PDB file of C-alpha atoms in Angstrom:
ATOM      1  CA  UNK A 368      39.175  -0.220  44.859  1.00 65.00           C
ATOM      2  CA  UNK A 369      37.337   2.643  43.062  1.00 69.00           C
ATOM      3  CA  UNK A 370      39.630   2.484  40.108  1.00 72.00           C
ATOM      4  CA  UNK A 371      38.891  -0.884  39.872  1.00 71.00           C
ATOM      5  CA  UNK A 372      35.314  -0.559  40.189  1.00 63.00           C
ATOM      6  CA  UNK A 373      35.449   2.028  37.259  1.00 63.00           C
ATOM      7  CA  UNK A 374      37.445  -0.397  34.879  1.00 61.00           C
ATOM      8  CA  UNK A 375      34.793  -3.157  35.845  1.00 60.00           C
ATOM      9  CA  UNK A 376      32.055  -1.032  35.004  1.00 57.00           C
ATOM     10  CA  UNK A 377      33.365   0.098  31.519  1.00 56.00           C
ATOM     11  CA  UNK A 378      34.558  -3.128  30.341  1.00 58.00           C
ATOM     12  CA  UNK A 379      31.017  -4.321  31.399  1.00 57.00           C
ATOM     13  CA  UNK A 380      29.263  -1.288  29.074  1.00 53.00           C
ATOM     14  CA  UNK A 381      31.396  -2.161  26.141  1.00 51.00           C
ATOM     15  CA  UNK A 382      30.482  -5.498  26.308  1.00 51.00           C
ATOM     16  CA  UNK A 383      26.932  -5.030  26.474  1.00 51.00           C
ATOM     17  CA  UNK A 384      27.165  -2.741  23.669  1.00 56.00           C
ATOM     18  CA  UNK A 385      29.177  -4.847  21.472  1.00 74.00           C
ATOM     19  CA  UNK A 386      26.157  -5.544  19.392  1.00 87.00           C
ATOM     20  CA  UNK A 387      22.828  -3.736  19.325  1.00 95.00           C
ATOM     21  CA  UNK A 388      19.539  -5.535  18.472  1.00 97.00           C
ATOM     22  CA  UNK A 389      16.209  -4.940  16.894  1.00 98.00           C
ATOM     23  CA  UNK A 390      13.444  -5.437  19.290  1.00 98.00           C
ATOM     24  CA  UNK A 391       9.596  -4.834  18.422  1.00 98.00           C
ATOM     25  CA  UNK A 392       6.693  -4.668  20.953  1.00 98.00           C
ATOM     26  CA  UNK A 393       3.244  -5.100  19.481  1.00 98.00           C
ATOM     27  CA  UNK A 394      -0.037  -6.613  19.648  1.00 97.00           C
ATOM     28  CA  UNK A 395      -3.585  -5.286  20.644  1.00 94.00           C
ATOM     29  CA  UNK A 396      -3.035  -5.424  24.434  1.00 94.00           C
ATOM     30  CA  UNK A 397      -1.903  -2.719  26.840  1.00 90.00           C
ATOM     31  CA  UNK A 398       1.456  -2.677  27.838  1.00 91.00           C
ATOM     32  CA  UNK A 399       4.060  -1.729  24.487  1.00 94.00           C
ATOM     33  CA  UNK A 400       5.038   1.838  25.449  1.00 91.00           C
ATOM     34  CA  UNK A 401       5.460   0.974  28.998  1.00 90.00           C
ATOM     35  CA  UNK A 402       7.714  -2.326  28.253  1.00 95.00           C
ATOM     36  CA  UNK A 403       9.757  -0.003  26.623  1.00 95.00           C
ATOM     37  CA  UNK A 404       9.994   2.634  28.633  1.00 91.00           C
ATOM     38  CA  UNK A 405      10.855  -0.183  31.363  1.00 91.00           C
ATOM     39  CA  UNK A 406      13.867  -1.232  29.095  1.00 95.00           C
ATOM     40  CA  UNK A 407      14.734   2.351  28.736  1.00 94.00           C
ATOM     41  CA  UNK A 408      15.160   3.042  32.741  1.00 90.00           C
ATOM     42  CA  UNK A 409      17.043  -0.100  32.794  1.00 92.00           C
ATOM     43  CA  UNK A 410      19.499   0.998  30.229  1.00 93.00           C
ATOM     44  CA  UNK A 411      19.817   4.044  32.017  1.00 92.00           C
ATOM     45  CA  UNK A 412      20.382   2.198  35.410  1.00 90.00           C
ATOM     46  CA  UNK A 413      23.825   1.068  33.461  1.00 91.00           C
ATOM     47  CA  UNK A 414      24.708   4.654  32.168  1.00 92.00           C
ATOM     48  CA  UNK A 415      23.246   4.564  28.746  1.00 94.00           C
ATOM     49  CA  UNK A 416      22.096   7.477  26.587  1.00 95.00           C
ATOM     50  CA  UNK A 417      18.689   7.100  25.552  1.00 96.00           C
ATOM     51  CA  UNK A 418      16.314   8.445  23.107  1.00 96.00           C
ATOM     52  CA  UNK A 419      12.422   8.012  22.874  1.00 95.00           C
ATOM     53  CA  UNK A 420      10.951   9.203  19.849  1.00 95.00           C
ATOM     54  CA  UNK A 421       7.091   9.192  20.024  1.00 92.00           C
ATOM     55  CA  UNK A 422       5.074   9.054  16.959  1.00 93.00           C
ATOM     56  CA  UNK A 423       1.424  10.087  16.765  1.00 86.00           C
ATOM     57  CA  UNK A 424       1.442  11.478  20.221  1.00 76.00           C
ATOM     58  CA  UNK A 425       1.382  15.003  21.037  1.00 70.00           C
ATOM     59  CA  UNK A 426       0.852  17.741  23.670  1.00 62.00           C
ATOM     60  CA  UNK A 427       3.049  15.534  25.911  1.00 54.00           C
ATOM     61  CA  UNK A 428       4.420  18.014  28.064  1.00 49.00           C
ATOM     62  CA  UNK A 429       0.548  18.075  29.796  1.00 52.00           C
ATOM     63  CA  UNK A 430      -0.311  14.467  29.665  1.00 62.00           C
ATOM     64  CA  UNK A 431       2.899  12.151  29.121  1.00 66.00           C
ATOM     65  CA  UNK A 432       4.473  11.198  32.279  1.00 67.00           C
ATOM     66  CA  UNK A 433       7.619  10.060  30.162  1.00 69.00           C
ATOM     67  CA  UNK A 434       8.138  13.387  29.362  1.00 66.00           C
ATOM     68  CA  UNK A 435       7.778  15.203  32.838  1.00 68.00           C
ATOM     69  CA  UNK A 436       9.985  12.215  34.570  1.00 67.00           C
ATOM     70  CA  UNK A 437      12.440  12.607  31.794  1.00 66.00           C
ATOM     71  CA  UNK A 438      13.330  16.376  32.121  1.00 62.00           C
ATOM     72  CA  UNK A 439      13.063  16.032  36.231  1.00 65.00           C
ATOM     73  CA  UNK A 440      15.067  12.842  37.062  1.00 67.00           C
ATOM     74  CA  UNK A 441      16.498  11.259  34.196  1.00 80.00           C
ATOM     75  CA  UNK A 442      19.213  13.216  32.517  1.00 85.00           C
ATOM     76  CA  UNK A 443      20.451  10.328  30.187  1.00 90.00           C
ATOM     77  CA  UNK A 444      16.712  10.102  28.762  1.00 91.00           C
ATOM     78  CA  UNK A 445      15.735  12.333  25.983  1.00 92.00           C
ATOM     79  CA  UNK A 446      12.034  11.962  24.798  1.00 90.00           C
ATOM     80  CA  UNK A 447      11.276  13.839  21.923  1.00 91.00           C
ATOM     81  CA  UNK A 448       7.400  14.031  20.694  1.00 90.00           C
ATOM     82  CA  UNK A 449       5.830  14.079  16.975  1.00 92.00           C
ATOM     83  CA  UNK A 450       2.076  14.153  16.455  1.00 85.00           C
ATOM     84  CA  UNK A 451      -0.955  16.441  17.215  1.00 78.00           C
ATOM     85  CA  UNK A 452      -2.380  17.103  20.071  1.00 72.00           C
ATOM     86  CA  UNK A 453      -3.978  13.694  20.335  1.00 69.00           C
ATOM     87  CA  UNK A 454      -3.364  10.103  19.806  1.00 68.00           C
ATOM     88  CA  UNK A 455      -3.811   9.056  16.000  1.00 69.00           C
ATOM     89  CA  UNK A 456      -5.986   6.333  14.697  1.00 68.00           C
ATOM     90  CA  UNK A 457      -7.096   5.890  11.354  1.00 69.00           C
ATOM     91  CA  UNK A 458     -10.426   7.492  11.629  1.00 69.00           C
ATOM     92  CA  UNK A 459      -9.007  10.739  12.746  1.00 75.00           C
ATOM     93  CA  UNK A 460      -6.068  11.233  10.554  1.00 83.00           C
ATOM     94  CA  UNK A 461      -5.330  14.204   8.544  1.00 85.00           C
ATOM     95  CA  UNK A 462      -2.516  15.470   6.410  1.00 89.00           C
ATOM     96  CA  UNK A 463      -0.463  17.018   9.382  1.00 89.00           C
ATOM     97  CA  UNK A 464      -0.451  13.606  11.164  1.00 90.00           C
ATOM     98  CA  UNK A 465       1.792  12.629   7.850  1.00 92.00           C
ATOM     99  CA  UNK A 466       3.828  15.609   8.114  1.00 93.00           C
ATOM    100  CA  UNK A 467       4.482  14.978  11.678  1.00 93.00           C
ATOM    101  CA  UNK A 468       5.470  11.273  10.992  1.00 94.00           C
ATOM    102  CA  UNK A 469       7.775  12.212   8.086  1.00 96.00           C
ATOM    103  CA  UNK A 470       9.452  15.074  10.325  1.00 96.00           C
ATOM    104  CA  UNK A 471       9.350  12.646  13.367  1.00 96.00           C
ATOM    105  CA  UNK A 472      11.349  10.225  10.877  1.00 98.00           C
ATOM    106  CA  UNK A 473      13.716  12.592   9.401  1.00 98.00           C
ATOM    107  CA  UNK A 474      14.659  13.318  13.047  1.00 98.00           C
ATOM    108  CA  UNK A 475      14.940   9.541  14.029  1.00 98.00           C
ATOM    109  CA  UNK A 476      17.182   8.561  11.236  1.00 98.00           C
ATOM    110  CA  UNK A 477      19.875  11.354  11.947  1.00 98.00           C
ATOM    111  CA  UNK A 478      19.847  10.254  16.154  1.00 98.00           C
ATOM    112  CA  UNK A 479      20.151   6.510  14.663  1.00 98.00           C
ATOM    113  CA  UNK A 480      23.378   7.422  13.003  1.00 97.00           C
ATOM    114  CA  UNK A 481      24.701  10.067  15.279  1.00 97.00           C
ATOM    115  CA  UNK A 482      26.502   8.045  17.992  1.00 95.00           C
ATOM    116  CA  UNK A 483      24.928   9.685  20.592  1.00 96.00           C
ATOM    117  CA  UNK A 484      22.413   7.044  22.158  1.00 97.00           C
ATOM    118  CA  UNK A 485      22.913   3.376  22.790  1.00 96.00           C
ATOM    119  CA  UNK A 486      19.064   2.876  22.870  1.00 97.00           C
ATOM    120  CA  UNK A 487      16.791   4.637  20.721  1.00 98.00           C
ATOM    121  CA  UNK A 488      12.557   3.591  21.161  1.00 98.00           C
ATOM    122  CA  UNK A 489      10.751   4.503  18.359  1.00 98.00           C
ATOM    123  CA  UNK A 490       7.374   4.804  20.020  1.00 95.00           C
ATOM    124  CA  UNK A 491       4.274   4.017  17.942  1.00 94.00           C
ATOM    125  CA  UNK A 492       6.571   3.610  14.649  1.00 97.00           C
ATOM    126  CA  UNK A 493       4.514   0.440  13.791  1.00 97.00           C
ATOM    127  CA  UNK A 494       0.970   2.482  13.576  1.00 93.00           C
ATOM    128  CA  UNK A 495       2.889   4.953  11.082  1.00 94.00           C
ATOM    129  CA  UNK A 496       4.059   2.141   8.917  1.00 96.00           C
ATOM    130  CA  UNK A 497       0.268   0.663   9.272  1.00 94.00           C
ATOM    131  CA  UNK A 498      -1.022   4.131   7.986  1.00 93.00           C
ATOM    132  CA  UNK A 499       1.443   4.739   5.393  1.00 94.00           C
ATOM    133  CA  UNK A 500       2.920   7.598   7.189  1.00 94.00           C
ATOM    134  CA  UNK A 501       6.581   6.089   6.553  1.00 97.00           C
ATOM    135  CA  UNK A 502       7.630   3.872   4.356  1.00 97.00           C
ATOM    136  CA  UNK A 503       8.373   0.151   5.397  1.00 98.00           C
ATOM    137  CA  UNK A 504      11.509   0.112   3.000  1.00 98.00           C
ATOM    138  CA  UNK A 505      13.133   3.332   4.617  1.00 98.00           C
ATOM    139  CA  UNK A 506      12.731   1.931   7.694  1.00 98.00           C
ATOM    140  CA  UNK A 507      14.194  -1.674   6.950  1.00 98.00           C
ATOM    141  CA  UNK A 508      17.129   0.412   5.027  1.00 98.00           C
ATOM    142  CA  UNK A 509      18.025   2.738   8.272  1.00 98.00           C
ATOM    143  CA  UNK A 510      17.426  -0.649  10.700  1.00 97.00           C
ATOM    144  CA  UNK A 511      20.233  -2.731   8.154  1.00 96.00           C
ATOM    145  CA  UNK A 512      22.472   0.388   8.073  1.00 97.00           C
ATOM    146  CA  UNK A 513      22.254   1.097  12.220  1.00 97.00           C
ATOM    147  CA  UNK A 514      25.696   1.352  13.857  1.00 96.00           C
ATOM    148  CA  UNK A 515      26.298  -2.262  15.164  1.00 94.00           C
ATOM    149  CA  UNK A 516      25.850  -1.511  19.008  1.00 94.00           C
ATOM    150  CA  UNK A 517      22.670   0.886  18.920  1.00 97.00           C
ATOM    151  CA  UNK A 518      19.886  -0.904  20.524  1.00 98.00           C
ATOM    152  CA  UNK A 519      16.748  -0.458  18.620  1.00 98.00           C
ATOM    153  CA  UNK A 520      13.048  -0.780  19.751  1.00 98.00           C
ATOM    154  CA  UNK A 521       9.783  -0.406  17.735  1.00 98.00           C
ATOM    155  CA  UNK A 522       6.519  -0.334  19.691  1.00 97.00           C
ATOM    156  CA  UNK A 523       2.912  -0.132  18.641  1.00 95.00           C
ATOM    157  CA  UNK A 524      -0.059  -2.250  17.000  1.00 94.00           C
ATOM    158  CA  UNK A 525       0.413  -3.627  13.650  1.00 96.00           C
ATOM    159  CA  UNK A 526       3.846  -4.284  13.447  1.00 98.00           C
ATOM    160  CA  UNK A 527       5.069  -4.599   9.610  1.00 98.00           C
ATOM    161  CA  UNK A 528       5.693  -8.384   8.732  1.00 98.00           C
ATOM    162  CA  UNK A 529       8.553  -7.558   6.899  1.00 97.00           C
ATOM    163  CA  UNK A 530       9.842  -5.604  10.068  1.00 98.00           C
ATOM    164  CA  UNK A 531       8.997  -8.674  12.608  1.00 98.00           C
ATOM    165  CA  UNK A 532      11.109 -11.044  10.165  1.00 97.00           C
ATOM    166  CA  UNK A 533      14.295  -8.612  10.727  1.00 96.00           C
ATOM    167  CA  UNK A 534      14.039  -8.008  14.373  1.00 97.00           C
ATOM    168  CA  UNK A 535      15.914 -10.248  16.911  1.00 96.00           C
ATOM    169  CA  UNK A 536      13.066 -10.081  19.634  1.00 97.00           C
ATOM    170  CA  UNK A 537       9.321  -9.719  18.702  1.00 98.00           C
ATOM    171  CA  UNK A 538       6.879  -9.673  21.368  1.00 98.00           C
ATOM    172  CA  UNK A 539       3.092  -9.277  21.284  1.00 97.00           C
ATOM    173  CA  UNK A 540       1.117  -7.858  23.419  1.00 96.00           C
ATOM    174  CA  UNK A 541      -2.193  -9.768  24.000  1.00 94.00           C
ATOM    175  CA  UNK A 542      -5.488  -8.538  25.637  1.00 86.00           C
ATOM    176  CA  UNK A 543      -7.262 -10.898  28.324  1.00 86.00           C
ATOM    177  CA  UNK A 544      -8.987  -8.401  30.280  1.00 87.00           C
ATOM    178  CA  UNK A 545      -8.744  -4.590  30.595  1.00 75.00           C
ATOM    179  CA  UNK A 546     -10.649  -2.344  32.627  1.00 78.00           C
ATOM    180  CA  UNK A 547     -11.466   0.105  29.793  1.00 70.00           C
ATOM    181  CA  UNK A 548     -13.886  -2.263  28.626  1.00 74.00           C
ATOM    182  CA  UNK A 549     -16.081  -1.491  31.859  1.00 78.00           C
ATOM    183  CA  UNK A 550     -15.758   1.985  30.567  1.00 78.00           C
ATOM    184  CA  UNK A 551     -12.500   3.190  32.767  1.00 76.00           C
ATOM    185  CA  UNK A 552     -10.640   5.688  30.570  1.00 74.00           C
ATOM    186  CA  UNK A 553      -7.321   6.509  30.741  1.00 74.00           C
ATOM    187  CA  UNK A 554      -5.584   7.098  34.144  1.00 72.00           C
ATOM    188  CA  UNK A 555      -3.308   9.600  35.157  1.00 70.00           C
ATOM    189  CA  UNK A 556       0.180   7.943  35.910  1.00 68.00           C
ATOM    190  CA  UNK A 557      -1.047   4.735  34.818  1.00 66.00           C
ATOM    191  CA  UNK A 558      -1.734   4.752  31.251  1.00 64.00           C
TER     192      UNK A 558
END
């Protein structure tokens, strides 16, 4: 009985990984990173190896719950950050932000071609393209030549139209109502 379950599980994993798609979560609403982490949790539940690369975000050891939970509870989840000790916006960008984005992208390209992961999430990479930190042509080329069975998710506002055109799934988060508008700041464990 156990051997039959193992064989069924392995066949299911192989079937699922025959073709990996490109997904984009974009828009002005909350939930892009959250949605990608939900997908990561689902993939982990099926025994996948998952990598989350966070661009324009730094100091995660103390502020981002996904960093803490990955090391404590989820051994198949790697989370790596490339960014300063703040979230990057167009009004506070400096040369070091560009250096971090470039370093993160070089890391991402190696990870994409490593064969180690079944799912790679490029969190906030859309921000990097919108601020010309990473060339869209380089991202397109990498995605076009990714391993066939690798699923890749790109998150962040301002998804580039060329990336949207080549993606297999695009979801736009649209804000309807948010407590931030009433002065409530980011809440630990939620944002």
